[in-house]
XYZ file of N, CA and C in Angstrom:
354
model
N 152.770 138.685 127.475
C 152.704 139.986 128.115
C 151.253 140.355 128.380
N 151.035 141.042 129.504
C 149.677 141.449 129.854
C 149.735 142.811 130.530
N 148.823 143.689 130.107
C 148.671 145.009 130.710
C 147.239 145.143 131.189
N 147.061 145.616 132.418
C 145.727 145.778 132.984
C 145.607 147.189 133.550
N 144.678 147.963 132.966
C 144.424 149.321 133.454
C 143.355 149.296 134.538
N 143.432 150.258 135.416
C 142.410 150.441 136.443
C 142.397 151.909 136.865
N 141.370 152.272 137.619
C 141.306 153.620 138.166
C 140.344 154.552 137.472
N 139.733 154.100 136.381
C 138.767 154.950 135.705
C 137.487 155.088 136.509
N 136.602 155.957 136.019
C 135.332 156.160 136.697
C 134.667 157.438 136.266
N 133.654 157.811 137.024
C 132.901 159.044 136.774
C 133.398 160.122 137.735
N 133.714 161.284 137.188
C 134.209 162.387 138.004
C 133.623 163.686 137.485
N 133.422 164.632 138.372
C 132.909 165.932 137.966
C 134.005 166.772 137.329
N 133.621 167.714 136.479
C 134.629 168.631 135.915
C 135.435 169.303 137.021
N 136.740 169.379 136.785
C 137.643 169.923 137.790
C 138.199 168.892 138.740
N 137.675 167.689 138.688
C 138.120 166.638 139.585
C 139.376 165.940 139.094
N 139.776 164.909 139.841
C 141.007 164.181 139.545
C 140.766 162.674 139.549
N 141.565 161.989 138.777
C 141.625 160.535 138.781
C 143.071 160.110 138.578
N 143.402 158.932 139.102
C 144.726 158.357 138.868
C 144.545 156.988 138.241
N 144.990 156.862 136.996
C 144.924 155.589 136.296
C 146.192 154.792 136.569
N 146.031 153.493 136.680
C 147.161 152.593 136.872
C 147.206 151.588 135.723
N 148.401 151.164 135.394
C 148.606 150.148 134.352
C 149.605 149.140 134.913
N 149.090 148.013 135.316
C 149.948 146.983 135.895
C 150.323 145.996 134.806
N 151.604 145.671 134.701
C 152.080 144.789 133.637
C 152.601 143.478 134.215
N 152.609 142.464 133.372
C 153.210 141.182 133.714
C 153.716 140.537 132.438
N 154.711 139.676 132.597
C 155.218 138.961 131.439
C 156.234 139.717 130.613
N 156.645 140.902 131.070
C 157.673 141.672 130.375
C 158.704 142.169 131.389
N 159.883 142.486 130.894
C 160.882 143.145 131.741
C 160.540 144.626 131.721
N 159.712 145.028 132.651
C 159.029 146.316 132.582
C 159.996 147.478 132.394
N 161.100 147.483 133.095
C 161.999 148.636 133.051
C 162.538 148.906 131.654
N 162.537 147.915 130.786
C 163.076 148.084 129.439
C 162.090 148.740 128.481
N 160.850 148.863 128.895
C 159.794 149.298 127.978
C 159.432 150.766 128.152
N 159.290 151.456 127.025
C 158.615 152.747 127.027
C 157.135 152.492 127.289
N 156.521 153.414 127.992
C 155.099 153.279 128.299
C 154.344 154.487 127.752
N 153.140 154.233 127.254
C 152.313 155.297 126.693
C 150.884 155.155 127.204
N 150.195 156.267 127.187
C 148.745 156.300 127.397
C 148.099 156.897 126.145
N 147.064 156.234 125.671
C 146.223 156.714 124.591
C 144.798 156.807 125.129
N 143.960 157.485 124.377
C 142.544 157.509 124.716
C 141.705 157.524 123.441
N 140.482 157.049 123.566
C 139.555 157.048 122.441
C 138.184 157.456 122.917
N 137.741 158.585 122.411
C 136.399 159.078 122.715
C 135.409 158.492 121.714
N 134.125 158.426 122.061
C 133.126 157.868 121.141
C 133.139 158.578 119.797
N 133.224 157.805 118.730
C 133.179 158.364 117.401
C 134.457 159.020 116.930
N 135.521 158.908 117.736
C 136.787 159.544 117.367
C 137.905 158.514 117.267
N 138.992 158.909 116.596
C 140.159 158.049 116.503
C 140.884 157.994 117.847
N 141.666 156.933 118.026
C 142.486 156.831 119.225
C 143.527 157.943 119.200
N 143.725 158.581 120.347
C 144.592 159.753 120.448
C 145.713 159.484 121.447
N 146.923 159.795 121.064
C 148.052 159.688 121.983
C 147.936 160.765 123.055
N 148.189 160.396 124.317
C 148.051 161.326 125.434
C 149.393 161.639 126.080
N 150.157 160.601 126.420
C 151.401 160.823 127.156
C 152.319 159.632 126.976
N 153.611 159.879 127.203
C 154.605 158.817 127.096
C 155.694 159.030 128.130
N 156.294 157.913 128.550
C 157.421 157.977 129.482
C 158.461 156.974 129.026
N 159.714 157.402 129.078
C 160.799 156.569 128.594
C 161.056 155.384 129.518
N 161.745 154.398 128.966
C 162.117 153.212 129.726
C 163.133 153.552 130.814
N 163.420 152.578 131.608
C 164.398 152.683 132.712
C 163.976 153.764 133.711
N 164.706 154.819 133.842
C 164.403 155.806 134.889
C 163.167 156.631 134.598
N 162.726 156.642 133.358
C 161.568 157.461 133.009
C 161.859 158.940 133.091
N 163.094 159.312 132.856
C 163.475 160.712 132.995
C 162.873 161.590 131.915
N 162.455 160.991 130.818
C 161.863 161.771 129.738
C 160.377 161.461 129.633
N 159.575 162.504 129.632
C 158.124 162.375 129.471
C 157.661 163.344 128.398
N 156.544 163.018 127.778
C 155.966 163.860 126.744
C 154.445 163.812 126.884
N 153.804 164.927 126.465
C 152.358 165.029 126.584
C 151.782 165.694 125.343
N 150.569 165.297 125.005
C 149.860 166.039 123.994
C 149.473 167.401 124.569
N 149.346 168.399 123.697
C 149.163 169.771 124.182
C 147.935 169.935 125.067
N 146.883 169.218 124.773
C 145.624 169.435 125.489
C 145.662 168.995 126.950
N 146.669 168.215 127.338
C 146.736 167.748 128.727
C 147.947 168.291 129.473
N 148.795 169.038 128.794
C 149.987 169.578 129.462
C 149.592 170.455 130.642
N 150.281 170.251 131.764
C 149.978 171.004 132.970
C 148.850 170.413 133.794
N 148.132 169.442 133.252
C 147.023 168.819 133.985
C 147.288 167.342 134.274
N 147.933 166.653 133.355
C 148.205 165.213 133.491
C 149.688 164.987 133.771
N 149.974 163.944 134.530
C 151.347 163.550 134.813
C 151.491 162.040 134.652
N 152.407 161.639 133.787
C 152.692 160.218 133.616
C 153.889 159.855 134.485
N 153.852 158.678 135.074
C 154.965 158.221 135.913
C 155.061 156.705 135.824
N 156.113 156.161 136.418
C 156.292 154.710 136.417
C 156.982 154.291 137.705
N 156.719 153.056 138.103
C 157.382 152.445 139.250
C 157.894 151.086 138.791
N 159.165 150.991 138.529
C 159.717 149.748 137.987
C 159.653 148.604 139.004
N 159.635 148.925 140.285
C 159.522 147.862 141.293
C 158.137 147.236 141.289
N 157.134 148.035 140.926
C 155.749 147.568 140.868
C 155.332 147.154 139.457
N 156.265 147.251 138.496
C 155.945 146.916 137.096
C 154.711 147.665 136.617
N 154.607 148.909 137.004
C 153.391 149.666 136.730
C 153.689 151.075 136.228
N 152.770 151.578 135.437
C 152.773 152.965 134.990
C 151.485 153.624 135.475
N 151.530 154.956 135.546
C 150.394 155.689 136.098
C 150.124 156.928 135.260
N 148.882 157.396 135.344
C 148.518 158.662 134.727
C 147.675 159.429 135.747
N 148.279 160.448 136.354
C 147.564 161.320 137.258
C 146.884 162.400 136.441
N 145.565 162.492 136.574
C 144.789 163.430 135.771
C 144.094 164.414 136.709
N 144.457 165.668 136.598
C 143.863 166.733 137.407
C 143.099 167.710 136.526
N 142.283 168.516 137.147
C 141.502 169.533 136.423
C 140.806 168.943 135.209
N 140.145 167.840 135.427
C 139.518 167.121 134.315
C 138.400 167.927 133.679
N 138.276 167.749 132.372
C 137.275 168.451 131.578
C 136.371 167.433 130.904
N 135.163 167.834 130.523
C 134.283 166.895 129.810
C 134.936 166.316 128.554
N 135.763 167.086 127.896
C 136.418 166.590 126.678
C 137.502 165.548 126.956
N 137.813 165.296 128.219
C 138.723 164.206 128.579
C 137.997 162.858 128.637
N 136.689 162.876 128.506
C 135.918 161.640 128.532
C 136.347 160.717 127.399
N 136.725 159.506 127.746
C 137.223 158.545 126.759
C 137.542 157.226 127.462
N 137.796 156.213 126.653
C 138.432 155.009 127.175
C 139.933 155.225 127.084
N 140.609 155.006 128.198
C 142.053 155.219 128.272
C 142.769 153.870 128.228
N 143.762 153.796 127.358
C 144.533 152.569 127.161
C 146.005 152.825 127.483
N 146.627 151.888 128.142
C 148.080 151.972 128.269
C 148.716 150.993 127.295
N 149.899 151.348 126.859
C 150.649 150.531 125.916
C 152.106 150.457 126.322
N 152.753 149.383 125.917
C 154.166 149.185 126.203
C 154.880 148.785 124.926
N 156.071 149.345 124.717
C 156.857 148.952 123.549
C 158.335 149.145 123.854
N 159.139 148.293 123.240
C 160.581 148.425 123.402
C 161.084 149.610 122.566
N 162.075 150.326 123.043
C 162.625 151.430 122.260
C 163.041 150.999 120.864
N 162.818 151.868 119.905
C 163.215 151.668 118.505
C 162.428 150.545 117.832
N 161.267 150.208 118.402
C 160.366 149.253 117.757
C 158.974 149.863 117.674
N 158.121 149.252 116.869
C 156.707 149.642 116.797
C 155.809 148.516 117.278
N 156.359 147.618 118.055
C 155.613 146.450 118.508
C 154.991 146.752 119.867
N 153.734 147.224 119.852
C 153.042 147.620 121.074
C 152.256 146.449 121.656
N 152.206 146.416 122.957
C 151.260 145.575 123.695
C 150.308 146.508 124.419
N 148.999 146.183 124.331
C 147.969 147.082 124.854
C 147.171 146.419 125.967
N 146.670 147.280 126.846
C 145.700 146.822 127.821
C 144.297 146.872 127.250
N 143.328 146.526 128.100
C 141.937 146.447 127.645
C 141.210 147.777 127.740
N 141.802 148.727 128.441
C 141.209 150.053 128.560
C 140.400 150.235 129.827
N 140.290 151.488 130.252
C 139.464 151.849 131.397
C 138.701 153.120 131.053
N 137.416 153.136 131.378
C 136.548 154.251 131.003
C 136.715 155.410 131.981
N 136.895 156.591 131.426
C 136.897 157.830 132.206
C 135.771 158.709 131.684
N 134.885 159.106 132.575
C 133.768 159.963 132.218
C 133.801 161.203 133.101
N 133.853 162.350 132.457
C 133.875 163.627 133.184
C 132.555 164.338 132.903
N 131.733 164.416 133.915
C 130.389 164.966 133.730
C 129.836 165.428 135.064
N 129.021 166.476 135.001
C 128.352 166.948 136.207
C 126.960 166.331 136.334
């Protein structure tokens, strides 16, 4: 299994970015997908999750609710994180992860850097 994130970069406060997580080697539709982030000197933090198959269920950490949207495209074997109204405190390396329901066996990508600064 392989996960590759892309879409990170430098953006001004209030700006937007769309992260992508392209997967291979897994039956993507069967996997729950998550986004985590890790800021310098801090622990990795869960950001958002989307359920397997239709992705009808999504969840977000409180600090990003109303600003971030997680989605998936099973035809493209990919998950996405649309990030709007970005704040400096959103600066972190963002990682996507995949796991089968009712398991704790995660597969992770290598991460993509997001920097929010003026």
